[in-house]
Short mmCIF file of C-alpha atoms in Angstrom, two decimals:
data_model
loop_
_atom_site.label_atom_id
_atom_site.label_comp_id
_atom_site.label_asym_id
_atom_site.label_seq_id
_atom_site.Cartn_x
_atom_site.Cartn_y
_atom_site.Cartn_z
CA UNK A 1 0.00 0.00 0.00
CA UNK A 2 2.74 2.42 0.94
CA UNK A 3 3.54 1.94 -2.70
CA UNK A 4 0.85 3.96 -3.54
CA UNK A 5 1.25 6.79 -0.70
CA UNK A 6 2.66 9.82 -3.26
CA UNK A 7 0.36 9.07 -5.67
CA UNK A 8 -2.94 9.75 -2.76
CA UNK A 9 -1.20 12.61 -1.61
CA UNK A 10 -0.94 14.34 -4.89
CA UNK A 11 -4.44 13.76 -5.05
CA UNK A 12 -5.07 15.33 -2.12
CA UNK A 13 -3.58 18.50 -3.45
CA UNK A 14 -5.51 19.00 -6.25
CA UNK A 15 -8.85 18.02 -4.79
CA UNK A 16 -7.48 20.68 -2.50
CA UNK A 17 -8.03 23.31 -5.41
CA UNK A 18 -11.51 22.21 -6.32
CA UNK A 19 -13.11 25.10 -4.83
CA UNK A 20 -11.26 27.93 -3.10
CA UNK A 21 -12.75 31.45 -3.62
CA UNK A 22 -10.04 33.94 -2.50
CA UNK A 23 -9.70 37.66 -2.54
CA UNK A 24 -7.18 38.22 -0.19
CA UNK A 25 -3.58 36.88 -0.42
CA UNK A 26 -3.55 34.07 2.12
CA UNK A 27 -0.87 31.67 3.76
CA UNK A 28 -2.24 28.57 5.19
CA UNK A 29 -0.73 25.74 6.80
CA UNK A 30 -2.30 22.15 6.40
CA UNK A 31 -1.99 18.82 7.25
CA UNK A 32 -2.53 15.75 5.40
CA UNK A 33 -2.53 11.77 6.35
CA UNK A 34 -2.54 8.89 4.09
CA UNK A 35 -2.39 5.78 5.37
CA UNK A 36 -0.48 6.56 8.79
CA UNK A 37 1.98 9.10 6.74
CA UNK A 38 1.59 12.60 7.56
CA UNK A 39 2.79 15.89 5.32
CA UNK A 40 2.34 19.24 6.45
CA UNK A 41 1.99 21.32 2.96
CA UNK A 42 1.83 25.64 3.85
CA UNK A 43 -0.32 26.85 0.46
CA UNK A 44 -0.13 30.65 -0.33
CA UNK A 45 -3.21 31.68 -2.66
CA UNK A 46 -3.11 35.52 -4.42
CA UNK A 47 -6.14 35.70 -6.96
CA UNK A 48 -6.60 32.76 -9.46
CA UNK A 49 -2.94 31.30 -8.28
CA UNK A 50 -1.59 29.00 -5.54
CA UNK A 51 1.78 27.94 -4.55
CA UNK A 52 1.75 24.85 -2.37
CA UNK A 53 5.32 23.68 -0.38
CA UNK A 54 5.05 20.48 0.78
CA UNK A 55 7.32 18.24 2.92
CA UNK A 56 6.79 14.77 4.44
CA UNK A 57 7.68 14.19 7.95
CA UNK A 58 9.76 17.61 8.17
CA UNK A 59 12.09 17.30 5.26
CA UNK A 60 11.54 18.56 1.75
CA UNK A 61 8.92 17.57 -0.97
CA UNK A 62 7.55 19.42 -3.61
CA UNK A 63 6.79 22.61 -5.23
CA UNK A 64 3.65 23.13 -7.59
CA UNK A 65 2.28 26.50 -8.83
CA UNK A 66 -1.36 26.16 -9.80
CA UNK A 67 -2.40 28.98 -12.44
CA UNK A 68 -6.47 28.72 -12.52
CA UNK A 69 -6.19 31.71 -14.67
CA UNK A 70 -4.09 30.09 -17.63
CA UNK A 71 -5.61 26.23 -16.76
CA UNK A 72 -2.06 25.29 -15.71
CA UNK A 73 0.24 23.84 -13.15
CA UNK A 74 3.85 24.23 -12.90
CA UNK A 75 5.53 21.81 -10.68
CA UNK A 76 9.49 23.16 -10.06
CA UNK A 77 12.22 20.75 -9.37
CA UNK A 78 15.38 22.00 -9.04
CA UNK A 79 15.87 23.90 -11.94
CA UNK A 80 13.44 22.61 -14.22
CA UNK A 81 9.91 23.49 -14.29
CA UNK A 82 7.30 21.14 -16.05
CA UNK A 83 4.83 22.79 -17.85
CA UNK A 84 0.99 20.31 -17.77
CA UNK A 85 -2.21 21.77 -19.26
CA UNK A 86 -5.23 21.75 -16.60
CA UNK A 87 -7.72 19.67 -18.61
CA UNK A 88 -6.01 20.51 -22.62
CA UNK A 89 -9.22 22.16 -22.97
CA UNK A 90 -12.95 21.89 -22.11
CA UNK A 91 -13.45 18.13 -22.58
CA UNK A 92 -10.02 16.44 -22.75
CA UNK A 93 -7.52 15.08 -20.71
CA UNK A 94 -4.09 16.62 -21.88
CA UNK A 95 -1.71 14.05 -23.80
CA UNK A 96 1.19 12.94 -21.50
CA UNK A 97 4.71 13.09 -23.50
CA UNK A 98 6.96 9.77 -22.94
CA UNK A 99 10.92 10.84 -22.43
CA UNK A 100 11.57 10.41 -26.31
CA UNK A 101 9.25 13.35 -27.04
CA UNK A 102 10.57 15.39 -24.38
CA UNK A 103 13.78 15.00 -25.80
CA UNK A 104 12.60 16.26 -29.12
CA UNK A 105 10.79 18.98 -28.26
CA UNK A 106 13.75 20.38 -26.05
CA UNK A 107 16.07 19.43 -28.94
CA UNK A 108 13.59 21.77 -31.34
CA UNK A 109 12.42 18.39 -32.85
CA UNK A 110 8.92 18.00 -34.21
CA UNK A 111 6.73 17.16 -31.97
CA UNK A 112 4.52 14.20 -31.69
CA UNK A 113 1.09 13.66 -32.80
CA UNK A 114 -1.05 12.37 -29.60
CA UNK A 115 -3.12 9.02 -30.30
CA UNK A 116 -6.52 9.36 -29.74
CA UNK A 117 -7.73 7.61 -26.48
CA UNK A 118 -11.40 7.11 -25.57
CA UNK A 119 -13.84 8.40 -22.93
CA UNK A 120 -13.05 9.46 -18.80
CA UNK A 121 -16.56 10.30 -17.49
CA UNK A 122 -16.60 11.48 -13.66
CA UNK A 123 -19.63 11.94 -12.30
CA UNK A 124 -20.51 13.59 -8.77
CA UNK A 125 -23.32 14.87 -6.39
CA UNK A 126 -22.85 17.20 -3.59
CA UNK A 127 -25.13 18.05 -0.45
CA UNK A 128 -24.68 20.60 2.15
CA UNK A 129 -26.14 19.07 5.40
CA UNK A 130 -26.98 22.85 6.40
CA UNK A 131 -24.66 22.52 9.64
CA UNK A 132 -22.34 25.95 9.89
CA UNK A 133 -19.65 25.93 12.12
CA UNK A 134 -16.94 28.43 12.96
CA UNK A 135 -13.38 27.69 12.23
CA UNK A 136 -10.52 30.52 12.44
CA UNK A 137 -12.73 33.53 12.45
CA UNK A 138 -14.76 31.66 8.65
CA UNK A 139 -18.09 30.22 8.72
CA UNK A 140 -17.70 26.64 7.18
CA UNK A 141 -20.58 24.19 5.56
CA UNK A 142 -20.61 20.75 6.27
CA UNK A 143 -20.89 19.27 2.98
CA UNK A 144 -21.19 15.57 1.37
CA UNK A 145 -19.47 14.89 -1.51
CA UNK A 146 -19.82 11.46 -4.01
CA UNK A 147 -17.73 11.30 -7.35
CA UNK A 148 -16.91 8.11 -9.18
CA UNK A 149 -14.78 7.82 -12.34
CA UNK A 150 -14.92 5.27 -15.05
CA UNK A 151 -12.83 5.01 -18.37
CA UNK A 152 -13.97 2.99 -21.34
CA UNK A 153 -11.35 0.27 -22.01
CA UNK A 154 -9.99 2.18 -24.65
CA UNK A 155 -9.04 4.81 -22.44
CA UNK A 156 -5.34 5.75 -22.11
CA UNK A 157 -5.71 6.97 -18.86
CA UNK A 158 -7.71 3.84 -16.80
CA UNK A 159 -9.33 5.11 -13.85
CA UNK A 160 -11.38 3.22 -11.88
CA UNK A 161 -12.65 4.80 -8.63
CA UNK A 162 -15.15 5.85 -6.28
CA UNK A 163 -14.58 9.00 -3.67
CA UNK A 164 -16.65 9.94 -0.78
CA UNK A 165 -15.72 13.26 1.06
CA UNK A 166 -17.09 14.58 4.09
CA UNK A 167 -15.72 18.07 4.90
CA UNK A 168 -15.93 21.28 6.02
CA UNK A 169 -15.74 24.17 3.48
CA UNK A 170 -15.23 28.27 4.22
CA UNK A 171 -15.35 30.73 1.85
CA UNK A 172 -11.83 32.34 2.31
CA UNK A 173 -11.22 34.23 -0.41
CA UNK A 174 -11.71 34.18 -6.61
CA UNK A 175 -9.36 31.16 -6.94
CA UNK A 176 -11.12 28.14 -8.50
CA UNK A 177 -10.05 25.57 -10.97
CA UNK A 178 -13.11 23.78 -10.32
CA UNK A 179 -13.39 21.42 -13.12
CA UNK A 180 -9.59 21.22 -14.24
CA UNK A 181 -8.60 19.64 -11.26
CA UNK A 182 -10.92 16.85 -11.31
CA UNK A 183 -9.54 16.23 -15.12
CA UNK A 184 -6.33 16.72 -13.95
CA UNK A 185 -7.09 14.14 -10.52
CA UNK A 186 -8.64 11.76 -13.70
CA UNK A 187 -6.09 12.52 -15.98
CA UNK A 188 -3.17 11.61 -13.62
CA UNK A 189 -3.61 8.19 -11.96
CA UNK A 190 -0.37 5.62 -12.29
CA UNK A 191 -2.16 3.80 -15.18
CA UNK A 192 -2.13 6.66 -17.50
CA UNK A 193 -0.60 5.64 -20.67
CA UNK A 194 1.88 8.36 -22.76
CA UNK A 195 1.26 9.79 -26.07
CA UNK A 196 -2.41 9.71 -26.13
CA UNK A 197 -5.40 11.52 -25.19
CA UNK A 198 -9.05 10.66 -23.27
CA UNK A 199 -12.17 12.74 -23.68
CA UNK A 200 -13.64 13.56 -21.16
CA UNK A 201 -17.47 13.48 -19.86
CA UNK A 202 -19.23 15.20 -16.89
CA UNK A 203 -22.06 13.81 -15.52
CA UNK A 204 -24.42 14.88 -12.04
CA UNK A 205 -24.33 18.06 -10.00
CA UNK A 206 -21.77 19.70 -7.32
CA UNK A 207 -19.80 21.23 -10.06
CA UNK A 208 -19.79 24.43 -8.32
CA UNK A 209 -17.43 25.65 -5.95
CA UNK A 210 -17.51 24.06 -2.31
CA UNK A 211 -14.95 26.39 -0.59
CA UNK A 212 -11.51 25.69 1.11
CA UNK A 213 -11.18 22.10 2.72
CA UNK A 214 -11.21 23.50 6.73
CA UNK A 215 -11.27 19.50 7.44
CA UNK A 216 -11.96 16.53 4.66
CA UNK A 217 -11.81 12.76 5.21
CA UNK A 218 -11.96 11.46 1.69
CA UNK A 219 -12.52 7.79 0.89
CA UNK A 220 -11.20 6.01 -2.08
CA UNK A 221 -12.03 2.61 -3.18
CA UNK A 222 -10.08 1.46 -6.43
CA UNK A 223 -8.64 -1.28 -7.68
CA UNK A 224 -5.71 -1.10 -5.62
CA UNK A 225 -8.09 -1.05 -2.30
CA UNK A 226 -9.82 1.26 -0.08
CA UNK A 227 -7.89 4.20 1.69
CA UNK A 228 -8.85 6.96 3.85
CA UNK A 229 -6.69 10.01 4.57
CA UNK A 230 -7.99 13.61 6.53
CA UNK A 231 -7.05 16.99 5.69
CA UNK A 232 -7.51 20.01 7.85
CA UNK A 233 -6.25 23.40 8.49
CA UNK A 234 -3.75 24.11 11.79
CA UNK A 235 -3.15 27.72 10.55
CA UNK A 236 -4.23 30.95 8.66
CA UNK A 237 -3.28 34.28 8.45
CA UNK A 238 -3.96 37.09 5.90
CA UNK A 239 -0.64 38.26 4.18
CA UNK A 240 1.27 40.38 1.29
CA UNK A 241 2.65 37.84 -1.33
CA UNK A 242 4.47 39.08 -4.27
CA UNK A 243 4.13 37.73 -7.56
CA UNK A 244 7.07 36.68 -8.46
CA UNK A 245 6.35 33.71 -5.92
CA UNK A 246 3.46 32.65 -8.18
CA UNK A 247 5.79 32.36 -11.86
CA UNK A 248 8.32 30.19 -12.89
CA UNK A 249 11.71 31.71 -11.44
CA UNK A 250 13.70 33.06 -13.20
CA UNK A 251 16.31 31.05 -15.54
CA UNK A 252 13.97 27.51 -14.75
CA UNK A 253 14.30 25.21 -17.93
CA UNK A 254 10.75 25.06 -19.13
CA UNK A 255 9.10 21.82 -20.19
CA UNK A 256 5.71 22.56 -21.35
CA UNK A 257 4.19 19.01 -21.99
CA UNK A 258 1.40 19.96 -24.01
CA UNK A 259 3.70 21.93 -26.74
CA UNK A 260 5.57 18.71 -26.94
CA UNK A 261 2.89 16.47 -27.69
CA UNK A 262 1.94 18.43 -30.73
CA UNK A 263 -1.15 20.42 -28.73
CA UNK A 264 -0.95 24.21 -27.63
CA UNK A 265 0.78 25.42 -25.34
CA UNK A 266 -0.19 24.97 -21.39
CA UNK A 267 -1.00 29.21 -21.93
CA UNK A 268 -2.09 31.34 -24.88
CA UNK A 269 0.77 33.33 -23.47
CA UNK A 270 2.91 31.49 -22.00
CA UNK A 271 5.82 33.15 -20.53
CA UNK A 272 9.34 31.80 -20.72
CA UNK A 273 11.77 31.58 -17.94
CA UNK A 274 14.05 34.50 -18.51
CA UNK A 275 18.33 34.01 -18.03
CA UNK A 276 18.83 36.42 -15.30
CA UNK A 277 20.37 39.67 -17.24
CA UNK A 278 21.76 43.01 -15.90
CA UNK A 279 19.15 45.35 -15.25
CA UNK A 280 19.00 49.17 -16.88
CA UNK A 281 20.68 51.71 -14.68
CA UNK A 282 17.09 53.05 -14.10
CA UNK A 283 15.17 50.06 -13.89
CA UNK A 284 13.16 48.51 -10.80
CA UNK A 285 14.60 46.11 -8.45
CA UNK A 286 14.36 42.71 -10.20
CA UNK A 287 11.89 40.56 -8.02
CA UNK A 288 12.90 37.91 -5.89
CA UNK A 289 13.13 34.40 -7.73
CA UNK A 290 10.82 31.78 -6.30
CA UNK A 291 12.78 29.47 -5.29
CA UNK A 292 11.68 25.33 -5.66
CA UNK A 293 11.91 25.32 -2.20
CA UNK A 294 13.37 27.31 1.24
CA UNK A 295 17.19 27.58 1.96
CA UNK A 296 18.67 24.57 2.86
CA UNK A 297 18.27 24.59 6.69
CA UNK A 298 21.55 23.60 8.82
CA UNK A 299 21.55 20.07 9.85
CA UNK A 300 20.16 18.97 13.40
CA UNK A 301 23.36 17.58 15.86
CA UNK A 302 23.03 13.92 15.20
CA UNK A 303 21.54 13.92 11.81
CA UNK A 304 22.59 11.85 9.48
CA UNK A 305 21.67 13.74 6.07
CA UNK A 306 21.78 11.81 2.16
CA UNK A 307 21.92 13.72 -0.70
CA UNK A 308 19.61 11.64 -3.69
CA UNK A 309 20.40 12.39 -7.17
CA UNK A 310 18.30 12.58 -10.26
CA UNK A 311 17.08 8.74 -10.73
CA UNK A 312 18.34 7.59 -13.64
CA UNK A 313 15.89 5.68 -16.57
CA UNK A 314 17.02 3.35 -18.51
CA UNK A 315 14.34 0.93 -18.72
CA UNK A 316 12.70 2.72 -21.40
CA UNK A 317 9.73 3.11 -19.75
CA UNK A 318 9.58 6.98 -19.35
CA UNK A 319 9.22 6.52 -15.95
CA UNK A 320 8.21 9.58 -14.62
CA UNK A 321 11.35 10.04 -12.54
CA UNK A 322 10.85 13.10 -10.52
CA UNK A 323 7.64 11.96 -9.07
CA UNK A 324 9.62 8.63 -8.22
CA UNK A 325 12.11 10.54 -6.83
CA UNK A 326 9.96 11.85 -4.11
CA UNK A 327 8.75 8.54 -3.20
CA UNK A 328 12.73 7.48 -2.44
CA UNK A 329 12.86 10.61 -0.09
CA UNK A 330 10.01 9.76 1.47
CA UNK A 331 11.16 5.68 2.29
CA UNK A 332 14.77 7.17 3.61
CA UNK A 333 12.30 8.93 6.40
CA UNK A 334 11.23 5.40 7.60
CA UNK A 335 14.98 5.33 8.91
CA UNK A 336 14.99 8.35 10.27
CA UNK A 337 17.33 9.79 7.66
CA UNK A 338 17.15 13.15 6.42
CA UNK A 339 16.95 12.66 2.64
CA UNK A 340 17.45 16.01 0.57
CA UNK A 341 17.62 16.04 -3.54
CA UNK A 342 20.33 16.99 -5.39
CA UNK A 343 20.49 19.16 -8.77
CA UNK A 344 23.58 17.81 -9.94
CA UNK A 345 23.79 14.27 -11.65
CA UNK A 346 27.43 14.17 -12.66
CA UNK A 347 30.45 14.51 -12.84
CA UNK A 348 30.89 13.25 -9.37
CA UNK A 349 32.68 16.17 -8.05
CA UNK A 350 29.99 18.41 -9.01
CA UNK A 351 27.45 16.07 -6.94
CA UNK A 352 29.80 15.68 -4.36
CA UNK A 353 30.47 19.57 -3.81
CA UNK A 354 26.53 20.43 -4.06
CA UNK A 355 26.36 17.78 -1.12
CA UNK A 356 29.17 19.31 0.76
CA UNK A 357 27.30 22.84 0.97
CA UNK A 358 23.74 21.06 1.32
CA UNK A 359 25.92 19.49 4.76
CA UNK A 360 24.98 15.66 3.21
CA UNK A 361 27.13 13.05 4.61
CA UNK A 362 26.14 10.46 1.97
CA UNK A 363 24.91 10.48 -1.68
CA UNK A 364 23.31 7.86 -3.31
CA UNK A 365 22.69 7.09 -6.72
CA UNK A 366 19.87 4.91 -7.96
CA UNK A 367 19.72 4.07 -11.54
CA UNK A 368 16.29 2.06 -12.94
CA UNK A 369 18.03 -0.56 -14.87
CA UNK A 370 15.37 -3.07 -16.13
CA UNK A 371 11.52 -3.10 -15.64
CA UNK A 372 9.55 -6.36 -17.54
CA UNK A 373 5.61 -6.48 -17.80
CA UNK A 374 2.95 -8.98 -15.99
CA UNK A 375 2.55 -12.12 -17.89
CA UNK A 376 5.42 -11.79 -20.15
CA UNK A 377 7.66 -14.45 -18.62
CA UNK A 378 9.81 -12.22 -15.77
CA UNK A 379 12.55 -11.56 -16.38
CA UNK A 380 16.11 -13.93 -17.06
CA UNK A 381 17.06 -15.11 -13.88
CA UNK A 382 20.35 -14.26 -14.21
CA UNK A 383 20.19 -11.32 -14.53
CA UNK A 384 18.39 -10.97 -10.95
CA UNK A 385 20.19 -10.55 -7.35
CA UNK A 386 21.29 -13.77 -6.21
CA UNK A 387 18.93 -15.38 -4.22
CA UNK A 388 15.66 -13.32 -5.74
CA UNK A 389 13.16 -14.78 -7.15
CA UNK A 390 10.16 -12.94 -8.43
CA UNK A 391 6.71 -14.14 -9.84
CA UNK A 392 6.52 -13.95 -13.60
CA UNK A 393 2.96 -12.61 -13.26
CA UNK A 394 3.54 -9.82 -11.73
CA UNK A 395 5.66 -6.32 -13.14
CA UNK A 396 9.11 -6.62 -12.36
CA UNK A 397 12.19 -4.13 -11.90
CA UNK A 398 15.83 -4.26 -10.84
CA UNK A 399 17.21 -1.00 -9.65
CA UNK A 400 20.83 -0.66 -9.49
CA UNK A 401 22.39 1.78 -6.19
CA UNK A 402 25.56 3.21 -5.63
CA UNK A 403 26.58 5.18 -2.59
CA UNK A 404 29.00 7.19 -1.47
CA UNK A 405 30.08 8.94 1.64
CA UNK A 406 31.41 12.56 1.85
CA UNK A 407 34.72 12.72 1.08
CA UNK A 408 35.97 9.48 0.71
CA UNK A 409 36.41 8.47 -3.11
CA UNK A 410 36.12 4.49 -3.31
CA UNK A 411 31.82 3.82 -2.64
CA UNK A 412 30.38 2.24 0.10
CA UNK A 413 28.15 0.30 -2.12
CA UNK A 414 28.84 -0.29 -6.27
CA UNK A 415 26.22 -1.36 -8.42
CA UNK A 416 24.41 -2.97 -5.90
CA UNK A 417 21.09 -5.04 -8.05
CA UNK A 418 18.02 -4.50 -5.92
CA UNK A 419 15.05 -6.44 -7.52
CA UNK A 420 11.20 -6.46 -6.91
CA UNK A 421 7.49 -7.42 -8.11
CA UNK A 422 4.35 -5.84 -8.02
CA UNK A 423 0.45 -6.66 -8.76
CA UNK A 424 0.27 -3.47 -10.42
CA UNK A 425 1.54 -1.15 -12.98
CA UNK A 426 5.46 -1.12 -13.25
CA UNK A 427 5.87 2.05 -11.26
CA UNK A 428 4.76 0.21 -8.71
CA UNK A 429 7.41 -2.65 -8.89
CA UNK A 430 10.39 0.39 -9.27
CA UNK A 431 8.83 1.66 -5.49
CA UNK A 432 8.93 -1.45 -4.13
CA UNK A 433 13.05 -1.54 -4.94
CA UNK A 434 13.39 1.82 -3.07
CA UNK A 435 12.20 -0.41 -0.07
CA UNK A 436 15.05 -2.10 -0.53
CA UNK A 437 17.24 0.37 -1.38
CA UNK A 438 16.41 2.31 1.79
CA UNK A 439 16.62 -0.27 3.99
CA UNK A 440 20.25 -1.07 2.61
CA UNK A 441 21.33 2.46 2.67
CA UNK A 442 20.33 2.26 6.51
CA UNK A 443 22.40 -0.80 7.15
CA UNK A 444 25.34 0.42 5.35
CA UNK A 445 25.07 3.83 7.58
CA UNK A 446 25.11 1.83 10.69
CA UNK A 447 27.91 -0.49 9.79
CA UNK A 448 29.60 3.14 9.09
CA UNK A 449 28.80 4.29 12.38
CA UNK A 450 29.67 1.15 14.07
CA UNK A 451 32.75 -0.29 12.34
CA UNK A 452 33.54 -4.06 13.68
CA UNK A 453 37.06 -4.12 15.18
CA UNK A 454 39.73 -5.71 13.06
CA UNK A 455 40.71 -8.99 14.30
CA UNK A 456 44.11 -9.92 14.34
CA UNK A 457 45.34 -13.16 12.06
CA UNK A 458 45.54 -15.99 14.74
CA UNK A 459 49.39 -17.14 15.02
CA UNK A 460 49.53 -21.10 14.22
CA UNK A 461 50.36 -23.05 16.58
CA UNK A 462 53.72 -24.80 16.63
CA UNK A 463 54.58 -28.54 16.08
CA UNK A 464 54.90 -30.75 18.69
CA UNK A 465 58.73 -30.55 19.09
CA UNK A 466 59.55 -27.53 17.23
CA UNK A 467 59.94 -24.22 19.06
CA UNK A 468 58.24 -21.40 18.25
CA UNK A 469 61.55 -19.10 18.51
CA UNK A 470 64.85 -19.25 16.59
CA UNK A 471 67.45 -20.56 17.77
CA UNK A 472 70.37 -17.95 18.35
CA UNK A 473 73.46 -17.77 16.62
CA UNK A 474 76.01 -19.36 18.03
#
């Protein structure tokens, strides 16, 4: 199940942005639970945008910049900033690009004509019980909420699910993206195929705006099971936001997804990520760039701090890496390890000095090596971990780890095959390696931290009649 835990959260966020109506700028502070795993997101909301910082369990997450006003979202890692439509317009779910046609379009290639999928139909019903109740300083409805999507099996992205909320909803302020983000909560499950797009059908009422989630507990039965998780507010305050925090900063390498897959761009006027240049003698102060997330924070006495770089694909799957590489931050938390990402991915000195400021005393590599569908035989044994074996009915991947500690140039671990199965989809069988691969990291750490003492060759004993000492010289 914990497989699965990213994926529920980032539907948690956008469900999140059904229905706020803002007028003010606002900073609120939430907190979310999936499945026994909390993340405390703080969401800042100026007109028809929102900037939501998340983190799990105290260390960092993600950044995503919703822009209700251009039917976009921008999520910012590192120094790139992915571009996705909010919907691809009024009845379609926008075309996901595999790695090959990102590749192209960044290259200036032509980009790639999106198959035609089938049909996503979501339908929903709302009622407000008519209970009111006052939560900091807002009057909030009590309000029912039903949806259930269902994709023809032509669909490229198959969704499968029924949601029941029961929340509490205030009127704080005119954001809405209303509709988009139930395409984009549709459009985005794990068993979304690339290079294609659904159309999409709306059925039943409760289409308008509810209002901000004061408290939710949402429900979700799917294929993969039933699981609850509860959102509520534990802060709000009115404040002055510039911006600049609500763009792409400045010098981010835009990847607009939509462009790519031969469709529009993500906005009729969509702004590129300027190079930071000098500034006129008369001009205004530039604005402060937004960053992907706060200053790195100076490590707690007795943390032990990994650095993760950029997982590496070369399945040829398109795995969507990023979103994977939040999931591996979030299983070195299980340890209590303080995972932070990394911009650099090579050469190793780079990495290694990005660590070095970011105080890591570890970096780890992970590279996804091999990944083999259900029902297509599994893959060679040989070329799995000794020991392993995995069910040939099931997805399978091997991930392939190397780590490092700070300053020291030989690795603690080389190469090191991790291997693992999974019931579904072959995202799911990469997660279940970063199990592993946390776990070992762990172990490696505390076999750092408590070296075993050398012994000392035992001396053989002597021969019955010999001594163990020359004889002197005469």
């Amino acid at each position: 199940m914990t497989r699965l835990l990213r994926y529920f959260f980032s539907l948690v966020v956008l469900l999140i942005c059904l229905s706020v109506l803002a007028s003010a700028d606002l900073k609120i502070k939430t907190r979310t639970t999936v499945m026994g795993h909390t993340s405390e997101s703080t969401v800042y909301i100026k007109g028809g945008r929102e900037r939501n910082e998340m983190s799990f369990g105290g260390r960092g997450g993600s950044v995503s910049i919703m822009q209700c006003d251009q039917k976009r979202m921008i999520t910012i890692s590192g120094n790139e900033c992915m571009v996705m439509s909010m919907g691809g317009g009024e009845t379609s779910c926008p075309a996901m690009p595999g790695m090959g046609a990102m590749a192209r379009g960044m290259a200036g290639g032509e980009p790639e004509v999106p198959r035609k999928g089938g049909v996503l139909t979501i339908t929903r019903t709302s009622t407000d019980t008519g209970e009111r109740q006052e939560m900091f300083g807002y009057k909030a409805r009590h309000i029912k909420t039903s949806m259930t999507m269902e994709s023809s099996p032509d669909a490229c992205n198959q969704s499968h699910m029924k949601m029941e909320m029961d929340g509490w909803y205030a009127d704080l302020a005119g954001f809405s993206c209303a509709d988009e983000s139930y395409r984009g909560l549709a459009c985005s499950g794990p068993g979304a195929k690339r290079g294609c797009s659904d159309r999409i059908v709306m059925k039943g009422s409760g289409s308008a705006a509810m209002g901000y989630p004061m408290k939710q507990t949402m429900t979700m039965t799917s294929e993969h099971g039933t699981f609850t998780t509860t959102t509520e507010v534990i802060a709000l305050e009115n404040a002055s936001l510039e911006s600049s925090l609500f763009d792409m900063p400045p010098g981010c390498k835009v990847m607009d997804t939509s462009a790519m897959m031969g469709g529009a761009p993500a906005a009729s006027h969509a702004e590129a990520a300027p190079e930071p240049t000098a500034a006129p003698a008369k001009a205004a102060p530039a604005a402060p760039a937004a960053p992907p997330a706060p200053a790195m924070a100076a490590k707690a006495t007795g943390v032990v701090r990994v650095g993760v770089v950029k997982i590496k694909d070369m399945s040829g799957q398109s795995l969507p890496t990023d979103n994977l590489r939040l999931n591996l931050l979030s299983e070195f938390g299980r340890h209590q390890l303080e995972a932070v990402p990394l911009d650099a991915e090579a050469p190793h000195a780079d990495v290694e000095s990005e660590a070095t400021a970011k105080q890591c005393d570890y970096i780890v590599y992970t590279t996804s090596t091999q990944i083999k569908d259900a029902g297509t035989g599994g893959l060679p044994p040989a070329a799995l971990p000794k020991g392993v074996i995995l069910d040939p009915g099931k997805y399978q991947a091997i991930t392939a780890i190397t780590l490092y500690k700070v300053g020291k140039p030989a690795p603690e671990l080389k190469d090191l095959p991790l291997a693992a199965d999974a019931s579904q989809f072959a995202v799911n069988a990469v997660m279940a390696t970063f199990v592993q691969e946390s776990d070992r990291v762990a172990q490696q750490i505390a076999d750092d931290a408590h070296p075993k003492p050398a012994t000392k060759p035992a001396k053989t004993p002597a021969k019955p009649g010999t001594s163990s000492t020359k004889p002197k010289q005469p």
